[in-house]
Short mmCIF file of N, CA and C in Angstrom, two decimals:
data_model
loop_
_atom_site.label_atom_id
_atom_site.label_comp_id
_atom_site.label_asym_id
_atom_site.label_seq_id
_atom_site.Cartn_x
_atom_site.Cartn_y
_atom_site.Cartn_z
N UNK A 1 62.63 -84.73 10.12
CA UNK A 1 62.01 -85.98 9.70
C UNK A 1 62.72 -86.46 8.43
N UNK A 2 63.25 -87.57 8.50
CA UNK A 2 63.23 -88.29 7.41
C UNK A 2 62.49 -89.00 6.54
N UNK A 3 62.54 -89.03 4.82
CA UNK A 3 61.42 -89.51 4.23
C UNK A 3 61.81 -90.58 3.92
N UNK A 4 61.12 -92.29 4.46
CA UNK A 4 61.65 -93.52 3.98
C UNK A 4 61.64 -93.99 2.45
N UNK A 5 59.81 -93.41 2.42
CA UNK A 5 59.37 -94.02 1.04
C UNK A 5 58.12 -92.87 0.63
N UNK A 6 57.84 -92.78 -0.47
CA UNK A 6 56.71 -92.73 -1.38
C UNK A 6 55.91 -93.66 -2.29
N UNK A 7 54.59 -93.61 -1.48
CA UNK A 7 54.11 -94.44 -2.49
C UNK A 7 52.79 -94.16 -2.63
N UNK A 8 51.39 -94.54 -3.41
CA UNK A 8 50.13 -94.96 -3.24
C UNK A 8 49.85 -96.36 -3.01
N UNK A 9 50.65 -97.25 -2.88
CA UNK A 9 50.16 -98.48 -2.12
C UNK A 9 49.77 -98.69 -0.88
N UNK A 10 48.19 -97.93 -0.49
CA UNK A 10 48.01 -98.12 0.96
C UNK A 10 48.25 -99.71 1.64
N UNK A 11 48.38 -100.64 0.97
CA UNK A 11 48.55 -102.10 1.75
C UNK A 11 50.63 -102.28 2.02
N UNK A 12 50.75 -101.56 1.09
CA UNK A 12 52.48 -101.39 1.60
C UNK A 12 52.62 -100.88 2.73
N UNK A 13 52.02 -99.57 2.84
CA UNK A 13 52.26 -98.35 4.08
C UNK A 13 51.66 -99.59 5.19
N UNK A 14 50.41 -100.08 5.07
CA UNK A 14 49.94 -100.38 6.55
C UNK A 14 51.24 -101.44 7.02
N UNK A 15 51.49 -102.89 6.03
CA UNK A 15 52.67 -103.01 6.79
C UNK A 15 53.85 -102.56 6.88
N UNK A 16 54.83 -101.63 6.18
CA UNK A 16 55.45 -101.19 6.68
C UNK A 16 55.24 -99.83 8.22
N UNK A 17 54.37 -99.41 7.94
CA UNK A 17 54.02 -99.15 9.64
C UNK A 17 53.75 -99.86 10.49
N UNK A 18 53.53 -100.87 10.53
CA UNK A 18 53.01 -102.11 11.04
C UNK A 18 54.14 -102.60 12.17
N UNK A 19 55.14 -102.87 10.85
CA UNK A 19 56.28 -103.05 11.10
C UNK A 19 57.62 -102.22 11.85
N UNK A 20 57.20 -101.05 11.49
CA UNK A 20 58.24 -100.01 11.92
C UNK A 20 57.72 -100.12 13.53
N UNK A 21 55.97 -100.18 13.62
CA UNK A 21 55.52 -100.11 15.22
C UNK A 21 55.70 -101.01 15.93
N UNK A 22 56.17 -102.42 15.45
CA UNK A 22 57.12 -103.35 16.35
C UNK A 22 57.92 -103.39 16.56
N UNK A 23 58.79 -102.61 16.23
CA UNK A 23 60.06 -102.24 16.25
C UNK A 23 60.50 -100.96 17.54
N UNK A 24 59.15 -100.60 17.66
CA UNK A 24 58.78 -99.54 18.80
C UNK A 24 59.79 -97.97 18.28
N UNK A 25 59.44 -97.89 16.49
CA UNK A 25 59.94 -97.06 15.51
C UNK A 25 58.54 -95.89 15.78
N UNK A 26 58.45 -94.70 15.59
CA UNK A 26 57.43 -93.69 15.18
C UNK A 26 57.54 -93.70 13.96
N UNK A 27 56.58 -93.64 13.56
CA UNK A 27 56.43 -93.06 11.87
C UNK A 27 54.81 -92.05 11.58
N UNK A 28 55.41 -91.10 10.61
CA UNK A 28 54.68 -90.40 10.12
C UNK A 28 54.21 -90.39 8.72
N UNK A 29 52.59 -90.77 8.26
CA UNK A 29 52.11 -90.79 7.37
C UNK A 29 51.79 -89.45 6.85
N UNK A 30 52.41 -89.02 5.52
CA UNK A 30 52.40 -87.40 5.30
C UNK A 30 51.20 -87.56 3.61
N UNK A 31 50.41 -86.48 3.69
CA UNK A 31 49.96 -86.67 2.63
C UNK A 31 48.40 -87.45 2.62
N UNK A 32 48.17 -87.86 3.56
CA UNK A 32 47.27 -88.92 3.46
C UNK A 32 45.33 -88.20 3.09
N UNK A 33 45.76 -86.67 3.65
CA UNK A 33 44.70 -85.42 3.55
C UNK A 33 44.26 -85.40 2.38
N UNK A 34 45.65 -84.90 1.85
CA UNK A 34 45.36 -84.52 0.36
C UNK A 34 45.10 -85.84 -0.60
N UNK A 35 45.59 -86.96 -0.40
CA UNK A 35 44.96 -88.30 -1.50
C UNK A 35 43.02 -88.30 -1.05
N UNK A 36 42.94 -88.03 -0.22
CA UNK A 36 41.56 -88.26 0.14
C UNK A 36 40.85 -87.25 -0.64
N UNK A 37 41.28 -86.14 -0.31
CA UNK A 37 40.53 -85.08 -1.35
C UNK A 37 40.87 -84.93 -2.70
N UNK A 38 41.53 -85.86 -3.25
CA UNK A 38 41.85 -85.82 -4.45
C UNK A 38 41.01 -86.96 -5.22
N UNK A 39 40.16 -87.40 -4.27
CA UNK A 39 39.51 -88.63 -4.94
C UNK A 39 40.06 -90.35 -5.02
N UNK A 40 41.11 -90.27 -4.38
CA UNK A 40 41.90 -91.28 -4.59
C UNK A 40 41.81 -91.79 -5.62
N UNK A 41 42.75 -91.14 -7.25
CA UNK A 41 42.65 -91.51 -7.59
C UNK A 41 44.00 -91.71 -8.21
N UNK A 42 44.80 -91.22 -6.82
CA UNK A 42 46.75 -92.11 -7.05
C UNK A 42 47.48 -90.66 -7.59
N UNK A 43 46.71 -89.72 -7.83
CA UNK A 43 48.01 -88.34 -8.02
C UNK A 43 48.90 -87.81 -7.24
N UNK A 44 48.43 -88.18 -5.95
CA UNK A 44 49.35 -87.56 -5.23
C UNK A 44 49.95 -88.73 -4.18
N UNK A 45 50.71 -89.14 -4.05
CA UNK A 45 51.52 -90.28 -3.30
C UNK A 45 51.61 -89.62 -1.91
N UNK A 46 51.37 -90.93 -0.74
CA UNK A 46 51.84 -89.94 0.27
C UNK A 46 53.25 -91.25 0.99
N UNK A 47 53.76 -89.95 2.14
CA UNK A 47 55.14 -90.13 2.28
C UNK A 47 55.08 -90.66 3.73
N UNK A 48 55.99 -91.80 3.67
CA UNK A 48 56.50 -92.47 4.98
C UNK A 48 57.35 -91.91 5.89
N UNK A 49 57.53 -90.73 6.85
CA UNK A 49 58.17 -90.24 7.56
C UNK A 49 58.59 -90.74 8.95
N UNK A 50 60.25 -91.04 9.68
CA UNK A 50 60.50 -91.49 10.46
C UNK A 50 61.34 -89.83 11.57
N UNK A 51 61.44 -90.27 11.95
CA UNK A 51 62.97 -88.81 13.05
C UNK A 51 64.21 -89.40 12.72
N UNK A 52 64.74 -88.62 12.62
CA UNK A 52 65.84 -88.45 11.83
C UNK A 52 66.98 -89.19 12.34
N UNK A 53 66.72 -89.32 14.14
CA UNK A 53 67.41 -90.69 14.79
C UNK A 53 67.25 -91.49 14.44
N UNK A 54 65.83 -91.91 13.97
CA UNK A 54 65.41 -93.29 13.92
C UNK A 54 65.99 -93.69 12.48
N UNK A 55 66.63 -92.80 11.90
CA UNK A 55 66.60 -93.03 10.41
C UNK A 55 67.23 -94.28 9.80
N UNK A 56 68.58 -94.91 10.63
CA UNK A 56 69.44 -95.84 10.10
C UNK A 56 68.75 -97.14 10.74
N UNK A 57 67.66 -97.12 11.79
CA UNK A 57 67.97 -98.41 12.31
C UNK A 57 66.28 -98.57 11.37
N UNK A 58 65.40 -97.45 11.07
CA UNK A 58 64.13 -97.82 10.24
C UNK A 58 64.53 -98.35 8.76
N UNK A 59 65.54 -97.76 8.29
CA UNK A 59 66.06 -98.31 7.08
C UNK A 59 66.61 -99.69 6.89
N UNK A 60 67.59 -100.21 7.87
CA UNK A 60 68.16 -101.36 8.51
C UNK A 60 66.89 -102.47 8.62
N UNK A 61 65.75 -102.18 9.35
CA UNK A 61 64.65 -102.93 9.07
C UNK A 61 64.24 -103.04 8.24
N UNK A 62 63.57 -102.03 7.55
CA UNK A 62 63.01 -102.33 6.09
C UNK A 62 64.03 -103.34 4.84
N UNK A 63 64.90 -103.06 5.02
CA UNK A 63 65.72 -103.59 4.49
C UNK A 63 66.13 -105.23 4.68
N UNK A 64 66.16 -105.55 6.11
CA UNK A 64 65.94 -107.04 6.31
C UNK A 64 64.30 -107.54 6.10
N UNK A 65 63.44 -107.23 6.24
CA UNK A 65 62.30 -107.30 6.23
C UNK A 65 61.84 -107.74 4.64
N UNK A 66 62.46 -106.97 3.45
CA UNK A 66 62.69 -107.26 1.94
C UNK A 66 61.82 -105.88 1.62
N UNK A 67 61.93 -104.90 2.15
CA UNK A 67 61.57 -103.81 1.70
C UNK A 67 61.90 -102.76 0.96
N UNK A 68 63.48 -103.61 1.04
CA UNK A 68 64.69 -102.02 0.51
C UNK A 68 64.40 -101.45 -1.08
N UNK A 69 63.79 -102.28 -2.05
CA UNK A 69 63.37 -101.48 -3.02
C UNK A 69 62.89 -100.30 -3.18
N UNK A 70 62.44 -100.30 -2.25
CA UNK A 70 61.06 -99.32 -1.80
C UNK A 70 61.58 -98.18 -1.26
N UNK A 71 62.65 -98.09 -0.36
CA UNK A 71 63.51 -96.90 0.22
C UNK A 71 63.78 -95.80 -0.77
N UNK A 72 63.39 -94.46 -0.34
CA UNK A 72 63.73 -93.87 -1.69
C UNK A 72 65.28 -93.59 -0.89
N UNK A 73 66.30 -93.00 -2.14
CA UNK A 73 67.46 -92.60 -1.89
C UNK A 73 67.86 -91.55 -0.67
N UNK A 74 69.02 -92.09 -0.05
CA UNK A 74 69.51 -91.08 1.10
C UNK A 74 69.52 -90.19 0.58
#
């Protein structure tokens, strides 16, 4: 799995999954357990995970889309 992004902005994640799922992309929300039991109160970020195929053409989107800030580093 590749990791796209980290963040606590749940309104980022929904559309960028949103987005990745029109794209007929999988993605995996990692982390999302532990923010809940942590109270949500933003300590622990959770992670945008794609397959490792999917990796250049999920990046390629996000990136036209105006997301690429957000990409953490290859």
């Amino acid at each position: 799995m590749h990791e796209l992004m980290r963040t606590n902005d749940l309104i980022l994640l929904g559309a960028v999954e949103a987005l990745l799922a029109s794209a007929n992309l999988d993605c995996l929300i990692a982390d999302q357990h532990i923010s809940s039991l942590e109270g949500m109160i933003g300590a622990f970020p959770r992670r945008l995970l794609v397959r490792e195929a999917d990796r250049k053409r999920a990046r390629a989107l996000l990136i036209e889309a105006g997301y690429g800030a957000e990409l953490r580093d290859e």
